[in-house]
Amino acid sequence: MITPEDILKAERNGIHRNTLYSRIKTLKWDKGRATTEPPVKSSKRMNWLKIAEENGITQSTFNARIYKYNWSYEKAATLPSPKRYDMVKWKEIAKQNGISEGTFKKRIYSFGWSYEKAATKPLRNQGYYNSLLKKAHANGVMLSYHSLYYRINKKGMTIEEAITTPLNAKRPLNK
């Protein structure tokens, strides 16, 4: 809880009450630091933020690195995120393999695939899934196109499992 005394102490140190609230509530600073650490000169911060954005580092990541992890402006603006670096690298590999950026991202964010799998697993056309659907229907498994796609790509079922497992069942029919 922020007391009137905390607000007065912060104001004596040139810290606006909104800054104090933000530091304590949002950034989770302790009261000692929040009421005494001078505000950052915005021009210096803005210059480093511009450099960060040029390096593919978002403003929220930049701010977290500074305020939450106590990094220097230089380090926060220039050290690439390992995850971002991997994403860029694998996105380029996907492009080389004829996989669009949208498909690459969908494979990662919707299906939970690794970057490597999303960038290297060959595309299958809709005709392929339609032929599998016919086999599923012949097995008495009445799946929709999307259900079949989900089973193979999200749940990680083998093609055989996907076309033989009844809806809402744990095991394939043929096993």
mmCIF file with all atom_site columns, C-alpha atoms in Angstrom:
data_model
loop_
_atom_site.group_PDB
_atom_site.id
_atom_site.type_symbol
_atom_site.label_atom_id
_atom_site.label_alt_id
_atom_site.label_comp_id
_atom_site.label_asym_id
_atom_site.label_entity_id
_atom_site.label_seq_id
_atom_site.pdbx_PDB_ins_code
_atom_site.Cartn_x
_atom_site.Cartn_y
_atom_site.Cartn_z
_atom_site.occupancy
_atom_site.B_iso_or_equiv
_atom_site.pdbx_formal_charge
_atom_site.auth_seq_id
_atom_site.auth_comp_id
_atom_site.auth_asym_id
_atom_site.auth_atom_id
_atom_site.pdbx_PDB_model_num
ATOM 1   C CA . MET A 1 1   ? 0.000   0.000   0.000   1.00 0.00 ? 1   MET A CA 1
ATOM 2   C CA . ILE A 1 2   ? 1.309   3.408   -0.944  1.00 0.00 ? 2   ILE A CA 1
ATOM 3   C CA . THR A 1 3   ? 1.061   5.896   1.893   1.00 0.00 ? 3   THR A CA 1
ATOM 4   C CA . PRO A 1 4   ? 0.897   9.703   1.762   1.00 0.00 ? 4   PRO A CA 1
ATOM 5   C CA . GLU A 1 5   ? 4.412   9.680   3.240   1.00 0.00 ? 5   GLU A CA 1
ATOM 6   C CA . ASP A 1 6   ? 5.647   7.587   0.290   1.00 0.00 ? 6   ASP A CA 1
ATOM 7   C CA . ILE A 1 7   ? 4.128   10.096  -2.124  1.00 0.00 ? 7   ILE A CA 1
ATOM 8   C CA . LEU A 1 8   ? 5.773   13.030  -0.310  1.00 0.00 ? 8   LEU A CA 1
ATOM 9   C CA . LYS A 1 9   ? 9.150   11.288  -0.256  1.00 0.00 ? 9   LYS A CA 1
ATOM 10  C CA . ALA A 1 10  ? 8.902   10.549  -3.967  1.00 0.00 ? 10  ALA A CA 1
ATOM 11  C CA . GLU A 1 11  ? 7.875   14.117  -4.827  1.00 0.00 ? 11  GLU A CA 1
ATOM 12  C CA . ARG A 1 12  ? 10.817  15.498  -2.801  1.00 0.00 ? 12  ARG A CA 1
ATOM 13  C CA . ASN A 1 13  ? 13.046  13.321  -5.022  1.00 0.00 ? 13  ASN A CA 1
ATOM 14  C CA . GLY A 1 14  ? 11.450  14.658  -8.207  1.00 0.00 ? 14  GLY A CA 1
ATOM 15  C CA . ILE A 1 15  ? 9.256   11.609  -8.812  1.00 0.00 ? 15  ILE A CA 1
ATOM 16  C CA . HIS A 1 16  ? 5.650   12.220  -9.867  1.00 0.00 ? 16  HIS A CA 1
ATOM 17  C CA . ARG A 1 17  ? 2.976   10.272  -7.982  1.00 0.00 ? 17  ARG A CA 1
ATOM 18  C CA . ASN A 1 18  ? 1.877   8.478   -11.189 1.00 0.00 ? 18  ASN A CA 1
ATOM 19  C CA . THR A 1 19  ? 5.447   7.330   -11.722 1.00 0.00 ? 19  THR A CA 1
ATOM 20  C CA . LEU A 1 20  ? 5.536   6.091   -8.134  1.00 0.00 ? 20  LEU A CA 1
ATOM 21  C CA . TYR A 1 21  ? 2.304   4.114   -8.585  1.00 0.00 ? 21  TYR A CA 1
ATOM 22  C CA . SER A 1 22  ? 3.554   2.643   -11.858 1.00 0.00 ? 22  SER A CA 1
ATOM 23  C CA . ARG A 1 23  ? 6.883   1.640   -10.344 1.00 0.00 ? 23  ARG A CA 1
ATOM 24  C CA . ILE A 1 24  ? 5.268   -0.120  -7.376  1.00 0.00 ? 24  ILE A CA 1
ATOM 25  C CA . LYS A 1 25  ? 2.107   -1.587  -8.930  1.00 0.00 ? 25  LYS A CA 1
ATOM 26  C CA . THR A 1 26  ? 3.223   -2.413  -12.469 1.00 0.00 ? 26  THR A CA 1
ATOM 27  C CA . LEU A 1 27  ? 6.984   -2.763  -12.290 1.00 0.00 ? 27  LEU A CA 1
ATOM 28  C CA . LYS A 1 28  ? 6.944   -4.333  -8.797  1.00 0.00 ? 28  LYS A CA 1
ATOM 29  C CA . TRP A 1 29  ? 9.718   -2.129  -7.439  1.00 0.00 ? 29  TRP A CA 1
ATOM 30  C CA . ASP A 1 30  ? 10.196  -1.965  -3.691  1.00 0.00 ? 30  ASP A CA 1
ATOM 31  C CA . LYS A 1 31  ? 9.168   1.340   -2.070  1.00 0.00 ? 31  LYS A CA 1
ATOM 32  C CA . GLY A 1 32  ? 12.746  2.357   -1.260  1.00 0.00 ? 32  GLY A CA 1
ATOM 33  C CA . ARG A 1 33  ? 13.841  2.240   -4.873  1.00 0.00 ? 33  ARG A CA 1
ATOM 34  C CA . ALA A 1 34  ? 10.538  3.579   -6.235  1.00 0.00 ? 34  ALA A CA 1
ATOM 35  C CA . THR A 1 35  ? 10.642  6.672   -4.022  1.00 0.00 ? 35  THR A CA 1
ATOM 36  C CA . THR A 1 36  ? 14.332  7.512   -4.436  1.00 0.00 ? 36  THR A CA 1
ATOM 37  C CA . GLU A 1 37  ? 15.599  6.495   -7.899  1.00 0.00 ? 37  GLU A CA 1
ATOM 38  C CA . PRO A 1 38  ? 15.541  9.583   -10.130 1.00 0.00 ? 38  PRO A CA 1
ATOM 39  C CA . PRO A 1 39  ? 13.361  9.433   -13.239 1.00 0.00 ? 39  PRO A CA 1
ATOM 40  C CA . VAL A 1 40  ? 15.163  8.644   -16.462 1.00 0.00 ? 40  VAL A CA 1
ATOM 41  C CA . LYS A 1 41  ? 15.881  11.501  -18.825 1.00 0.00 ? 41  LYS A CA 1
ATOM 42  C CA . SER A 1 42  ? 13.478  10.750  -21.635 1.00 0.00 ? 42  SER A CA 1
ATOM 43  C CA . SER A 1 43  ? 15.757  11.803  -24.500 1.00 0.00 ? 43  SER A CA 1
ATOM 44  C CA . LYS A 1 44  ? 18.437  9.303   -23.442 1.00 0.00 ? 44  LYS A CA 1
ATOM 45  C CA . ARG A 1 45  ? 15.854  6.556   -23.038 1.00 0.00 ? 45  ARG A CA 1
ATOM 46  C CA . MET A 1 46  ? 14.168  7.415   -26.337 1.00 0.00 ? 46  MET A CA 1
ATOM 47  C CA . ASN A 1 47  ? 17.487  7.220   -28.207 1.00 0.00 ? 47  ASN A CA 1
ATOM 48  C CA . TRP A 1 48  ? 18.143  3.766   -26.811 1.00 0.00 ? 48  TRP A CA 1
ATOM 49  C CA . LEU A 1 49  ? 14.548  2.712   -27.491 1.00 0.00 ? 49  LEU A CA 1
ATOM 50  C CA . LYS A 1 50  ? 15.015  3.676   -31.135 1.00 0.00 ? 50  LYS A CA 1
ATOM 51  C CA . ILE A 1 51  ? 18.168  1.538   -31.282 1.00 0.00 ? 51  ILE A CA 1
ATOM 52  C CA . ALA A 1 52  ? 16.305  -1.337  -29.613 1.00 0.00 ? 52  ALA A CA 1
ATOM 53  C CA . GLU A 1 53  ? 13.517  -1.201  -32.187 1.00 0.00 ? 53  GLU A CA 1
ATOM 54  C CA . GLU A 1 54  ? 16.094  -1.136  -35.004 1.00 0.00 ? 54  GLU A CA 1
ATOM 55  C CA . ASN A 1 55  ? 17.485  -4.341  -33.475 1.00 0.00 ? 55  ASN A CA 1
ATOM 56  C CA . GLY A 1 56  ? 14.050  -5.993  -33.439 1.00 0.00 ? 56  GLY A CA 1
ATOM 57  C CA . ILE A 1 57  ? 13.540  -5.540  -29.693 1.00 0.00 ? 57  ILE A CA 1
ATOM 58  C CA . THR A 1 58  ? 10.032  -4.411  -28.762 1.00 0.00 ? 58  THR A CA 1
ATOM 59  C CA . GLN A 1 59  ? 9.368   -1.504  -26.424 1.00 0.00 ? 59  GLN A CA 1
ATOM 60  C CA . SER A 1 60  ? 7.860   -3.816  -23.809 1.00 0.00 ? 60  SER A CA 1
ATOM 61  C CA . THR A 1 61  ? 10.923  -6.083  -23.889 1.00 0.00 ? 61  THR A CA 1
ATOM 62  C CA . PHE A 1 62  ? 13.221  -3.048  -23.718 1.00 0.00 ? 62  PHE A CA 1
ATOM 63  C CA . ASN A 1 63  ? 11.314  -1.650  -20.712 1.00 0.00 ? 63  ASN A CA 1
ATOM 64  C CA . ALA A 1 64  ? 11.264  -4.991  -18.905 1.00 0.00 ? 64  ALA A CA 1
ATOM 65  C CA . ARG A 1 65  ? 15.000  -5.384  -19.372 1.00 0.00 ? 65  ARG A CA 1
ATOM 66  C CA . ILE A 1 66  ? 15.632  -1.955  -17.852 1.00 0.00 ? 66  ILE A CA 1
ATOM 67  C CA . TYR A 1 67  ? 13.064  -1.705  -15.102 1.00 0.00 ? 67  TYR A CA 1
ATOM 68  C CA . LYS A 1 68  ? 12.483  -5.316  -14.139 1.00 0.00 ? 68  LYS A CA 1
ATOM 69  C CA . TYR A 1 69  ? 15.942  -6.805  -14.700 1.00 0.00 ? 69  TYR A CA 1
ATOM 70  C CA . ASN A 1 70  ? 18.038  -3.657  -14.121 1.00 0.00 ? 70  ASN A CA 1
ATOM 71  C CA . TRP A 1 71  ? 19.929  -3.914  -17.412 1.00 0.00 ? 71  TRP A CA 1
ATOM 72  C CA . SER A 1 72  ? 21.821  -0.969  -18.835 1.00 0.00 ? 72  SER A CA 1
ATOM 73  C CA . TYR A 1 73  ? 20.228  0.872   -21.762 1.00 0.00 ? 73  TYR A CA 1
ATOM 74  C CA . GLU A 1 74  ? 22.959  -0.373  -24.076 1.00 0.00 ? 74  GLU A CA 1
ATOM 75  C CA . LYS A 1 75  ? 22.519  -4.001  -23.106 1.00 0.00 ? 75  LYS A CA 1
ATOM 76  C CA . ALA A 1 76  ? 18.714  -3.775  -23.214 1.00 0.00 ? 76  ALA A CA 1
ATOM 77  C CA . ALA A 1 77  ? 18.789  -2.197  -26.684 1.00 0.00 ? 77  ALA A CA 1
ATOM 78  C CA . THR A 1 78  ? 21.453  -4.332  -28.327 1.00 0.00 ? 78  THR A CA 1
ATOM 79  C CA . LEU A 1 79  ? 21.394  -7.862  -26.907 1.00 0.00 ? 79  LEU A CA 1
ATOM 80  C CA . PRO A 1 80  ? 19.215  -9.940  -29.234 1.00 0.00 ? 80  PRO A CA 1
ATOM 81  C CA . SER A 1 81  ? 16.614  -12.195 -27.743 1.00 0.00 ? 81  SER A CA 1
ATOM 82  C CA . PRO A 1 82  ? 17.660  -15.802 -28.343 1.00 0.00 ? 82  PRO A CA 1
ATOM 83  C CA . LYS A 1 83  ? 14.071  -16.725 -29.130 1.00 0.00 ? 83  LYS A CA 1
ATOM 84  C CA . ARG A 1 84  ? 13.757  -13.896 -31.665 1.00 0.00 ? 84  ARG A CA 1
ATOM 85  C CA . TYR A 1 85  ? 17.064  -14.834 -33.277 1.00 0.00 ? 85  TYR A CA 1
ATOM 86  C CA . ASP A 1 86  ? 15.898  -18.435 -33.643 1.00 0.00 ? 86  ASP A CA 1
ATOM 87  C CA . MET A 1 87  ? 12.560  -17.308 -35.071 1.00 0.00 ? 87  MET A CA 1
ATOM 88  C CA . VAL A 1 88  ? 14.268  -15.170 -37.730 1.00 0.00 ? 88  VAL A CA 1
ATOM 89  C CA . LYS A 1 89  ? 16.698  -17.952 -38.631 1.00 0.00 ? 89  LYS A CA 1
ATOM 90  C CA . TRP A 1 90  ? 14.009  -20.623 -38.956 1.00 0.00 ? 90  TRP A CA 1
ATOM 91  C CA . LYS A 1 91  ? 11.627  -18.286 -40.764 1.00 0.00 ? 91  LYS A CA 1
ATOM 92  C CA . GLU A 1 92  ? 14.274  -17.896 -43.474 1.00 0.00 ? 92  GLU A CA 1
ATOM 93  C CA . ILE A 1 93  ? 14.728  -21.678 -43.667 1.00 0.00 ? 93  ILE A CA 1
ATOM 94  C CA . ALA A 1 94  ? 10.953  -22.080 -43.989 1.00 0.00 ? 94  ALA A CA 1
ATOM 95  C CA . LYS A 1 95  ? 10.924  -19.585 -46.850 1.00 0.00 ? 95  LYS A CA 1
ATOM 96  C CA . GLN A 1 96  ? 13.687  -21.550 -48.590 1.00 0.00 ? 96  GLN A CA 1
ATOM 97  C CA . ASN A 1 97  ? 11.539  -24.684 -48.202 1.00 0.00 ? 97  ASN A CA 1
ATOM 98  C CA . GLY A 1 98  ? 8.519   -23.005 -49.812 1.00 0.00 ? 98  GLY A CA 1
ATOM 99  C CA . ILE A 1 99  ? 6.655   -22.557 -46.523 1.00 0.00 ? 99  ILE A CA 1
ATOM 100 C CA . SER A 1 100 ? 4.967   -19.173 -46.149 1.00 0.00 ? 100 SER A CA 1
ATOM 101 C CA . GLU A 1 101 ? 5.496   -17.042 -43.056 1.00 0.00 ? 101 GLU A CA 1
ATOM 102 C CA . GLY A 1 102 ? 1.808   -17.477 -42.176 1.00 0.00 ? 102 GLY A CA 1
ATOM 103 C CA . THR A 1 103 ? 2.003   -21.258 -42.334 1.00 0.00 ? 103 THR A CA 1
ATOM 104 C CA . PHE A 1 104 ? 5.275   -21.219 -40.393 1.00 0.00 ? 104 PHE A CA 1
ATOM 105 C CA . LYS A 1 105 ? 3.738   -19.102 -37.598 1.00 0.00 ? 105 LYS A CA 1
ATOM 106 C CA . LYS A 1 106 ? 0.515   -21.133 -37.542 1.00 0.00 ? 106 LYS A CA 1
ATOM 107 C CA . ARG A 1 107 ? 2.496   -24.319 -37.121 1.00 0.00 ? 107 ARG A CA 1
ATOM 108 C CA . ILE A 1 108 ? 4.308   -22.798 -34.127 1.00 0.00 ? 108 ILE A CA 1
ATOM 109 C CA . TYR A 1 109 ? 1.535   -20.842 -32.381 1.00 0.00 ? 109 TYR A CA 1
ATOM 110 C CA . SER A 1 110 ? -1.519  -22.945 -33.263 1.00 0.00 ? 110 SER A CA 1
ATOM 111 C CA . PHE A 1 111 ? -0.013  -26.419 -33.407 1.00 0.00 ? 111 PHE A CA 1
ATOM 112 C CA . GLY A 1 112 ? 2.838   -25.980 -30.916 1.00 0.00 ? 112 GLY A CA 1
ATOM 113 C CA . TRP A 1 113 ? 5.506   -27.240 -33.317 1.00 0.00 ? 113 TRP A CA 1
ATOM 114 C CA . SER A 1 114 ? 9.192   -26.534 -32.815 1.00 0.00 ? 114 SER A CA 1
ATOM 115 C CA . TYR A 1 115 ? 10.789  -23.947 -35.102 1.00 0.00 ? 115 TYR A CA 1
ATOM 116 C CA . GLU A 1 116 ? 12.707  -26.702 -36.857 1.00 0.00 ? 116 GLU A CA 1
ATOM 117 C CA . LYS A 1 117 ? 9.664   -28.862 -37.555 1.00 0.00 ? 117 LYS A CA 1
ATOM 118 C CA . ALA A 1 118 ? 7.593   -25.859 -38.677 1.00 0.00 ? 118 ALA A CA 1
ATOM 119 C CA . ALA A 1 119 ? 10.317  -24.779 -41.101 1.00 0.00 ? 119 ALA A CA 1
ATOM 120 C CA . THR A 1 120 ? 11.217  -28.167 -42.545 1.00 0.00 ? 120 THR A CA 1
ATOM 121 C CA . LYS A 1 121 ? 8.103   -30.382 -42.623 1.00 0.00 ? 121 LYS A CA 1
ATOM 122 C CA . PRO A 1 122 ? 6.882   -30.381 -46.239 1.00 0.00 ? 122 PRO A CA 1
ATOM 123 C CA . LEU A 1 123 ? 3.505   -28.920 -47.071 1.00 0.00 ? 123 LEU A CA 1
ATOM 124 C CA . ARG A 1 124 ? 0.634   -31.222 -47.869 1.00 0.00 ? 124 ARG A CA 1
ATOM 125 C CA . ASN A 1 125 ? -2.096  -30.037 -50.151 1.00 0.00 ? 125 ASN A CA 1
ATOM 126 C CA . GLN A 1 126 ? -5.799  -30.235 -49.441 1.00 0.00 ? 126 GLN A CA 1
ATOM 127 C CA . GLY A 1 127 ? -6.181  -33.121 -51.888 1.00 0.00 ? 127 GLY A CA 1
ATOM 128 C CA . TYR A 1 128 ? -3.941  -35.224 -49.678 1.00 0.00 ? 128 TYR A CA 1
ATOM 129 C CA . TYR A 1 129 ? -6.164  -34.667 -46.645 1.00 0.00 ? 129 TYR A CA 1
ATOM 130 C CA . ASN A 1 130 ? -9.296  -35.293 -48.731 1.00 0.00 ? 130 ASN A CA 1
ATOM 131 C CA . SER A 1 131 ? -7.920  -38.701 -49.756 1.00 0.00 ? 131 SER A CA 1
ATOM 132 C CA . LEU A 1 132 ? -7.246  -39.466 -46.082 1.00 0.00 ? 132 LEU A CA 1
ATOM 133 C CA . LEU A 1 133 ? -10.791 -38.381 -45.225 1.00 0.00 ? 133 LEU A CA 1
ATOM 134 C CA . LYS A 1 134 ? -12.169 -40.916 -47.689 1.00 0.00 ? 134 LYS A CA 1
ATOM 135 C CA . LYS A 1 135 ? -10.138 -43.637 -45.966 1.00 0.00 ? 135 LYS A CA 1
ATOM 136 C CA . ALA A 1 136 ? -11.373 -42.463 -42.545 1.00 0.00 ? 136 ALA A CA 1
ATOM 137 C CA . HIS A 1 137 ? -14.990 -42.537 -43.729 1.00 0.00 ? 137 HIS A CA 1
ATOM 138 C CA . ALA A 1 138 ? -14.442 -46.030 -45.181 1.00 0.00 ? 138 ALA A CA 1
ATOM 139 C CA . ASN A 1 139 ? -13.269 -47.045 -41.675 1.00 0.00 ? 139 ASN A CA 1
ATOM 140 C CA . GLY A 1 140 ? -16.482 -45.644 -40.199 1.00 0.00 ? 140 GLY A CA 1
ATOM 141 C CA . VAL A 1 141 ? -14.735 -42.615 -38.710 1.00 0.00 ? 141 VAL A CA 1
ATOM 142 C CA . MET A 1 142 ? -16.793 -39.608 -39.797 1.00 0.00 ? 142 MET A CA 1
ATOM 143 C CA . LEU A 1 143 ? -14.263 -36.781 -39.415 1.00 0.00 ? 143 LEU A CA 1
ATOM 144 C CA . SER A 1 144 ? -14.324 -33.317 -40.891 1.00 0.00 ? 144 SER A CA 1
ATOM 145 C CA . TYR A 1 145 ? -11.340 -32.005 -42.824 1.00 0.00 ? 145 TYR A CA 1
ATOM 146 C CA . HIS A 1 146 ? -10.388 -29.756 -39.885 1.00 0.00 ? 146 HIS A CA 1
ATOM 147 C CA . SER A 1 147 ? -10.685 -32.578 -37.345 1.00 0.00 ? 147 SER A CA 1
ATOM 148 C CA . LEU A 1 148 ? -8.388  -34.770 -39.409 1.00 0.00 ? 148 LEU A CA 1
ATOM 149 C CA . TYR A 1 149 ? -5.896  -31.920 -39.847 1.00 0.00 ? 149 TYR A CA 1
ATOM 150 C CA . TYR A 1 150 ? -6.014  -31.213 -36.090 1.00 0.00 ? 150 TYR A CA 1
ATOM 151 C CA . ARG A 1 151 ? -5.436  -34.850 -35.182 1.00 0.00 ? 151 ARG A CA 1
ATOM 152 C CA . ILE A 1 152 ? -2.352  -35.110 -37.381 1.00 0.00 ? 152 ILE A CA 1
ATOM 153 C CA . ASN A 1 153 ? -0.815  -31.690 -36.831 1.00 0.00 ? 153 ASN A CA 1
ATOM 154 C CA . LYS A 1 154 ? -1.858  -30.669 -33.322 1.00 0.00 ? 154 LYS A CA 1
ATOM 155 C CA . LYS A 1 155 ? -2.368  -33.931 -31.465 1.00 0.00 ? 155 LYS A CA 1
ATOM 156 C CA . GLY A 1 156 ? 0.548   -35.618 -33.205 1.00 0.00 ? 156 GLY A CA 1
ATOM 157 C CA . MET A 1 157 ? -1.409  -38.729 -34.178 1.00 0.00 ? 157 MET A CA 1
ATOM 158 C CA . THR A 1 158 ? 0.005   -40.925 -36.892 1.00 0.00 ? 158 THR A CA 1
ATOM 159 C CA . ILE A 1 159 ? -1.995  -40.978 -40.101 1.00 0.00 ? 159 ILE A CA 1
ATOM 160 C CA . GLU A 1 160 ? -3.151  -44.517 -39.301 1.00 0.00 ? 160 GLU A CA 1
ATOM 161 C CA . GLU A 1 161 ? -4.356  -43.453 -35.835 1.00 0.00 ? 161 GLU A CA 1
ATOM 162 C CA . ALA A 1 162 ? -6.032  -40.347 -37.223 1.00 0.00 ? 162 ALA A CA 1
ATOM 163 C CA . ILE A 1 163 ? -8.119  -42.236 -39.771 1.00 0.00 ? 163 ILE A CA 1
ATOM 164 C CA . THR A 1 164 ? -9.040  -45.219 -37.573 1.00 0.00 ? 164 THR A CA 1
ATOM 165 C CA . THR A 1 165 ? -9.685  -43.687 -34.143 1.00 0.00 ? 165 THR A CA 1
ATOM 166 C CA . PRO A 1 166 ? -13.401 -43.015 -33.584 1.00 0.00 ? 166 PRO A CA 1
ATOM 167 C CA . LEU A 1 167 ? -14.421 -39.581 -32.381 1.00 0.00 ? 167 LEU A CA 1
ATOM 168 C CA . ASN A 1 168 ? -14.024 -39.207 -28.597 1.00 0.00 ? 168 ASN A CA 1
ATOM 169 C CA . ALA A 1 169 ? -12.075 -42.480 -28.346 1.00 0.00 ? 169 ALA A CA 1
ATOM 170 C CA . LYS A 1 170 ? -8.678  -43.074 -26.802 1.00 0.00 ? 170 LYS A CA 1
ATOM 171 C CA . ARG A 1 171 ? -7.499  -45.918 -29.092 1.00 0.00 ? 171 ARG A CA 1
ATOM 172 C CA . PRO A 1 172 ? -7.748  -46.673 -32.806 1.00 0.00 ? 172 PRO A CA 1
ATOM 173 C CA . LEU A 1 173 ? -10.376 -49.208 -33.954 1.00 0.00 ? 173 LEU A CA 1
ATOM 174 C CA . ASN A 1 174 ? -7.842  -51.569 -35.558 1.00 0.00 ? 174 ASN A CA 1
ATOM 175 C CA . LYS A 1 175 ? -5.714  -52.020 -32.458 1.00 0.00 ? 175 LYS A CA 1
#
